[in-house]
CSV table of C-alpha atoms in Angstrom, one decimal:
chain,number,residue,atom,x,y,z
A,1,MET,CA,0.2,0.1,0.1
A,2,ASN,CA,1.2,3.5,-0.8
A,3,GLU,CA,1.5,4.8,2.6
A,4,GLN,CA,2.1,8.5,1.2
A,5,LEU,CA,-0.9,8.5,-0.9
A,6,LEU,CA,-2.9,7.1,2.2
A,7,ALA,CA,-1.8,9.8,4.4
A,8,LYS,CA,-2.5,12.7,1.4
A,9,THR,CA,-5.9,11.0,1.2
A,10,PHE,CA,-6.9,11.2,4.8
A,11,VAL,CA,-5.9,15.0,4.4
A,12,GLU,CA,-7.9,15.6,1.5
A,13,LEU,CA,-11.1,14.2,3.1
A,14,ALA,CA,-10.5,16.3,6.3
A,15,ASP,CA,-9.9,19.3,4.6
A,16,ASN,CA,-12.2,19.7,1.9
A,17,LEU,CA,-15.3,21.1,4.0
A,18,VAL,CA,-15.3,24.9,2.9
A,19,ALA,CA,-18.5,27.2,2.1
A,20,ASP,CA,-18.9,26.0,-1.4
A,21,PHE,CA,-16.8,22.6,-1.8
A,22,ASP,CA,-17.7,20.3,-4.7
A,23,LEU,CA,-19.4,17.4,-2.9
A,24,ILE,CA,-19.6,15.1,-5.9
A,25,ASP,CA,-15.9,15.6,-6.6
A,26,PHE,CA,-14.8,14.9,-3.0
A,27,LEU,CA,-17.1,11.6,-2.7
A,28,ARG,CA,-15.5,10.6,-6.0
A,29,LEU,CA,-12.1,11.2,-4.2
A,30,LEU,CA,-13.0,8.6,-1.9
A,31,THR,CA,-14.1,6.0,-4.0
A,32,ASP,CA,-11.1,6.3,-6.4
A,33,ARG,CA,-8.6,6.0,-3.4
A,34,CYS,CA,-10.5,2.8,-2.3
A,35,VAL,CA,-9.9,1.3,-5.9
A,36,SER,CA,-6.2,2.5,-5.9
A,37,MET,CA,-4.9,1.5,-2.9
A,38,LEU,CA,-7.4,-1.2,-1.3
A,39,GLY,CA,-7.6,-3.8,-3.9
A,40,ALA,CA,-11.3,-3.0,-4.7
A,41,THR,CA,-12.3,-3.4,-8.3
A,42,ALA,CA,-14.8,-0.9,-8.0
A,43,ALA,CA,-16.6,1.4,-5.4
A,44,GLY,CA,-19.4,3.4,-4.8
A,45,VAL,CA,-21.2,6.2,-2.2
A,46,LEU,CA,-24.9,5.9,-1.4
A,47,LEU,CA,-26.0,9.3,0.6
A,48,ALA,CA,-29.4,10.0,2.2
A,49,ASP,CA,-30.8,13.1,0.6
A,50,PRO,CA,-32.8,15.6,3.0
A,51,ASN,CA,-35.9,13.3,3.0
A,52,GLY,CA,-33.9,10.4,4.0
A,53,GLU,CA,-33.9,8.4,0.9
A,54,LEU,CA,-30.8,7.2,-0.3
A,55,ARG,CA,-29.1,8.2,-3.4
A,56,VAL,CA,-26.1,7.2,-5.6
A,57,MET,CA,-23.6,10.4,-5.1
A,58,ALA,CA,-20.3,8.9,-6.3
A,59,ALA,CA,-18.9,5.6,-8.2
A,60,SER,CA,-15.6,4.7,-9.2
A,61,ASP,CA,-17.0,3.6,-12.8
A,62,GLU,CA,-20.3,3.3,-14.8
A,63,GLN,CA,-20.8,-0.1,-14.1
A,64,VAL,CA,-21.0,0.2,-10.4
A,65,ARG,CA,-22.9,3.2,-10.7
A,66,LEU,CA,-25.6,1.3,-12.4
A,67,LEU,CA,-25.5,-1.7,-9.9
A,68,GLU,CA,-25.9,1.2,-7.1
A,69,LEU,CA,-28.9,2.3,-8.7
A,70,PHE,CA,-30.3,-1.2,-9.3
A,71,GLN,CA,-30.3,-1.6,-5.7
A,72,LEU,CA,-32.1,1.5,-5.1
A,73,GLN,CA,-34.8,0.7,-7.8
A,74,ASN,CA,-35.1,-2.8,-6.2
A,75,ASP,CA,-34.8,-2.1,-2.6
A,76,GLU,CA,-32.7,-4.8,-2.1
A,77,GLY,CA,-28.9,-5.3,-1.5
A,78,PRO,CA,-26.2,-5.2,1.0
A,79,CYS,CA,-25.6,-1.3,0.7
A,80,LEU,CA,-29.0,-0.6,1.6
A,81,GLU,CA,-29.0,-3.4,4.5
A,82,CYS,CA,-25.6,-1.4,5.9
A,83,PHE,CA,-27.2,2.1,5.8
A,84,ARG,CA,-30.3,0.7,7.5
A,85,THR,CA,-28.7,-1.1,10.1
A,86,GLY,CA,-25.5,1.1,10.8
A,87,ALA,CA,-23.6,-2.0,10.8
A,88,ALA,CA,-20.7,-3.2,7.9
A,89,VAL,CA,-22.3,-6.0,5.6
A,90,THR,CA,-19.8,-8.5,4.0
A,91,ALA,CA,-20.6,-10.9,1.3
A,92,VAL,CA,-17.4,-12.9,0.3
A,93,ASP,CA,-18.9,-14.8,-2.2
A,94,LEU,CA,-22.2,-13.4,-3.6
A,95,SER,CA,-23.3,-16.8,-5.2
A,96,ALA,CA,-23.9,-18.0,-1.6
A,97,GLU,CA,-26.3,-14.8,-1.0
A,98,ALA,CA,-28.8,-15.5,-3.6
A,99,ASP,CA,-31.6,-16.0,-1.1
A,100,ARG,CA,-31.1,-13.1,0.7
A,101,TRP,CA,-30.7,-10.8,-2.2
A,102,PRO,CA,-31.9,-12.7,-5.4
A,103,ARG,CA,-32.3,-9.7,-7.8
A,104,PHE,CA,-29.0,-7.9,-6.5
A,105,VAL,CA,-27.2,-11.2,-6.7
A,106,ALA,CA,-28.1,-11.8,-10.0
A,107,GLN,CA,-27.4,-8.1,-11.5
A,108,ALA,CA,-24.1,-7.8,-9.8
A,109,HIS,CA,-22.9,-11.3,-11.7
A,110,ARG,CA,-24.3,-9.6,-15.0
A,111,GLY,CA,-22.0,-6.8,-14.1
A,112,GLY,CA,-19.0,-8.9,-13.3
A,113,PHE,CA,-19.1,-8.5,-9.7
A,114,ALA,CA,-18.6,-11.6,-7.0
A,115,ALA,CA,-17.9,-9.8,-3.6
A,116,VAL,CA,-19.0,-6.7,-2.1
A,117,GLN,CA,-18.2,-5.0,1.2
A,118,ALA,CA,-20.7,-2.0,2.5
A,119,LEU,CA,-19.2,0.1,5.3
A,120,PRO,CA,-21.5,2.4,7.3
A,121,MET,CA,-20.8,6.3,6.7
A,122,ARG,CA,-22.0,7.1,10.4
A,123,LEU,CA,-20.9,9.4,13.3
A,124,ARG,CA,-22.1,7.8,16.4
A,125,ASP,CA,-26.0,7.2,15.8
A,126,GLU,CA,-26.0,9.2,12.7
A,127,VAL,CA,-25.7,7.2,9.4
A,128,VAL,CA,-25.5,9.2,6.5
A,129,GLY,CA,-24.9,6.8,3.7
A,130,ALA,CA,-22.9,3.8,2.8
A,131,LEU,CA,-19.1,3.4,1.2
A,132,ASN,CA,-19.5,0.3,-0.9
A,133,LEU,CA,-16.4,-1.7,-2.0
A,134,PHE,CA,-17.0,-4.4,-5.0
A,135,ARG,CA,-14.4,-7.0,-6.2
A,136,THR,CA,-14.8,-9.5,-9.3
A,137,ASP,CA,-13.3,-12.1,-7.5
A,138,PRO,CA,-14.7,-14.1,-4.6
A,139,GLY,CA,-13.0,-14.5,-1.7
A,140,PRO,CA,-12.3,-12.6,2.0
A,141,PHE,CA,-11.5,-8.8,1.9
A,142,ASP,CA,-8.2,-7.5,3.0
A,143,PRO,CA,-8.0,-7.7,7.1
A,144,VAL,CA,-5.7,-4.6,6.8
A,145,GLY,CA,-7.7,-2.8,4.0
A,146,THR,CA,-11.3,-3.2,5.8
A,147,PRO,CA,-10.4,-1.0,8.9
A,148,ILE,CA,-8.6,1.6,6.6
A,149,ALA,CA,-11.7,1.7,4.3
A,150,GLN,CA,-13.7,2.4,7.1
A,151,ALA,CA,-11.1,5.0,8.8
A,152,LEU,CA,-11.8,6.6,5.4
A,153,ALA,CA,-15.6,6.5,5.3
A,154,ASP,CA,-15.0,8.2,8.7
A,155,VAL,CA,-13.4,10.8,8.0
A,156,ALA,CA,-15.2,11.8,5.2
A,157,THR,CA,-18.4,11.7,7.4
A,158,ILE,CA,-17.1,13.9,10.0
A,159,SER,CA,-16.2,16.3,6.9
A,160,LEU,CA,-19.6,16.3,5.8
A,161,LEU,CA,-21.2,16.8,9.4
A,162,GLN,CA,-18.7,19.1,11.3
A,163,GLN,CA,-20.8,22.2,10.4
A,164,ARG,CA,-23.9,20.9,11.8
A,165,SER,CA,-22.8,22.0,15.4
A,166,THR,CA,-22.4,25.3,14.4
A,167,GLN,CA,-25.1,26.3,12.3
A,168,ARG,CA,-29.0,25.4,13.0
A,169,SER,CA,-29.9,24.7,9.3
A,170,SER,CA,-28.3,21.6,8.1
A,171,ILE,CA,-25.4,22.4,6.1
A,172,LEU,CA,-25.1,18.6,4.7
A,173,ASN,CA,-28.8,19.0,3.7
A,174,GLU,CA,-28.1,21.8,1.5
A,175,GLN,CA,-24.7,20.4,-0.1
A,176,LEU,CA,-26.7,17.3,-0.6
A,177,GLN,CA,-29.3,19.1,-2.6
A,178,ASN,CA,-27.1,21.1,-4.7
A,179,ALA,CA,-25.1,18.0,-5.2
A,180,LEU,CA,-28.3,15.9,-6.6
A,181,ASN,CA,-29.1,18.9,-9.0
A,182,SER,CA,-25.4,19.0,-10.0
A,183,ARG,CA,-25.5,15.3,-10.7
A,184,VAL,CA,-28.5,15.9,-13.1
A,185,LEU,CA,-26.4,18.1,-15.0
A,186,ILE,CA,-23.2,15.8,-15.0
A,187,GLU,CA,-25.1,12.9,-16.3
A,188,GLN,CA,-26.4,15.1,-19.1
A,189,ALA,CA,-23.1,16.2,-20.1
A,190,LYS,CA,-21.6,13.0,-19.9
A,191,GLY,CA,-24.2,11.8,-22.2
A,192,LYS,CA,-24.0,14.3,-24.7
A,193,LEU,CA,-20.0,14.3,-24.6
A,194,ALA,CA,-19.7,10.6,-24.8
A,195,GLU,CA,-22.4,10.8,-28.0
A,196,ARG,CA,-20.4,13.6,-29.6
A,197,GLN,CA,-17.2,12.1,-29.2
A,198,GLY,CA,-17.7,8.2,-29.8
A,199,ILE,CA,-16.4,7.5,-26.0
A,200,ASP,CA,-17.9,5.6,-23.1
A,201,MET,CA,-19.5,7.2,-20.0
A,202,GLU,CA,-16.4,7.1,-17.9
A,203,GLN,CA,-14.1,8.5,-20.5
A,204,ALA,CA,-16.6,11.3,-20.8
A,205,PHE,CA,-16.7,11.7,-17.1
A,206,THR,CA,-13.0,11.6,-16.6
A,207,ALA,CA,-12.6,14.3,-19.4
A,208,LEU,CA,-15.2,16.6,-18.0
A,209,ARG,CA,-13.6,16.1,-14.3
A,210,SER,CA,-10.3,16.6,-15.9
A,211,TYR,CA,-11.0,20.0,-17.4
A,212,ALA,CA,-12.6,21.3,-14.3
A,213,ARG,CA,-9.6,20.6,-12.2
A,214,SER,CA,-7.0,21.9,-14.7
A,215,HIS,CA,-9.2,25.3,-14.9
A,216,ASN,CA,-10.1,25.5,-11.3
A,217,ARG,CA,-13.7,25.5,-11.7
A,218,ARG,CA,-16.5,23.3,-10.3
A,219,LEU,CA,-17.5,20.2,-12.2
A,220,SER,CA,-21.1,21.3,-12.4
A,221,ASP,CA,-20.1,24.5,-13.8
A,222,VAL,CA,-18.0,23.2,-16.9
A,223,ALA,CA,-21.2,20.6,-17.3
A,224,ARG,CA,-23.8,23.4,-17.3
A,225,ALA,CA,-21.7,25.2,-19.7
A,226,PHE,CA,-21.0,22.0,-22.2
A,227,ILE,CA,-24.6,21.3,-22.0
A,228,SER,CA,-25.5,24.9,-23.2
A,229,ASP,CA,-22.9,25.4,-25.5
A,230,SER,CA,-22.3,28.8,-23.8
A,231,GLU,CA,-18.6,28.8,-24.1
A,232,PRO,CA,-15.7,27.0,-26.0
A,233,LEU,CA,-14.2,25.0,-23.1
A,234,THR,CA,-11.2,24.9,-25.2
A,235,GLY,CA,-9.2,21.6,-24.5
A,236,LEU,CA,-12.4,19.6,-23.1
A,237,LEU,CA,-12.6,17.8,-26.7
A,238,PRO,CA,-9.6,16.3,-28.4
């Protein structure tokens, strides 16, 4: 494991809560680092919206985003169970869980996933979501990597919740609602860019995100500009 990258990740997750920080990019950082450092094939984050309904807020690739959506649409799967119980849920071989989550297991296998670990994003009694790690091969999860993944989820949760103690209105709820609106724009921009350039959705997202970072702009603002064709966005398109 890259210890320097791990230390950098903890700092980034602990230092991202400012007045107008980009929640989508913040959570995508969490999923990407779980994949690059902890041996997961893919990772996703589900967060509760202001009404308590779970939403897919980040995914390391398009395949796992669709699987997370499938869970929500069918109200079945380990990530929902993790959120509702506030406890980690681990399935080292999804084939053995077909009776427990029949529709989810079938869909996960179609997506190439054989094992999943869902970790709660919680602070004491408050559960705000779940960090979900997926693998293509069955077998136990790394006993060293699991507590590290939980620690990353904990730090991200603290960052999301830390301003609640100082302001009467819920900063998290405002950020989540803004992020939900941004997510719609980003998905529209991904689709438009993918169709225009003949690339897949993940490549389109990477292009939009790279442009936003290199130009010090919010991802949602870049997505909005691309959808409306309101500015040239030189360098976004190859």
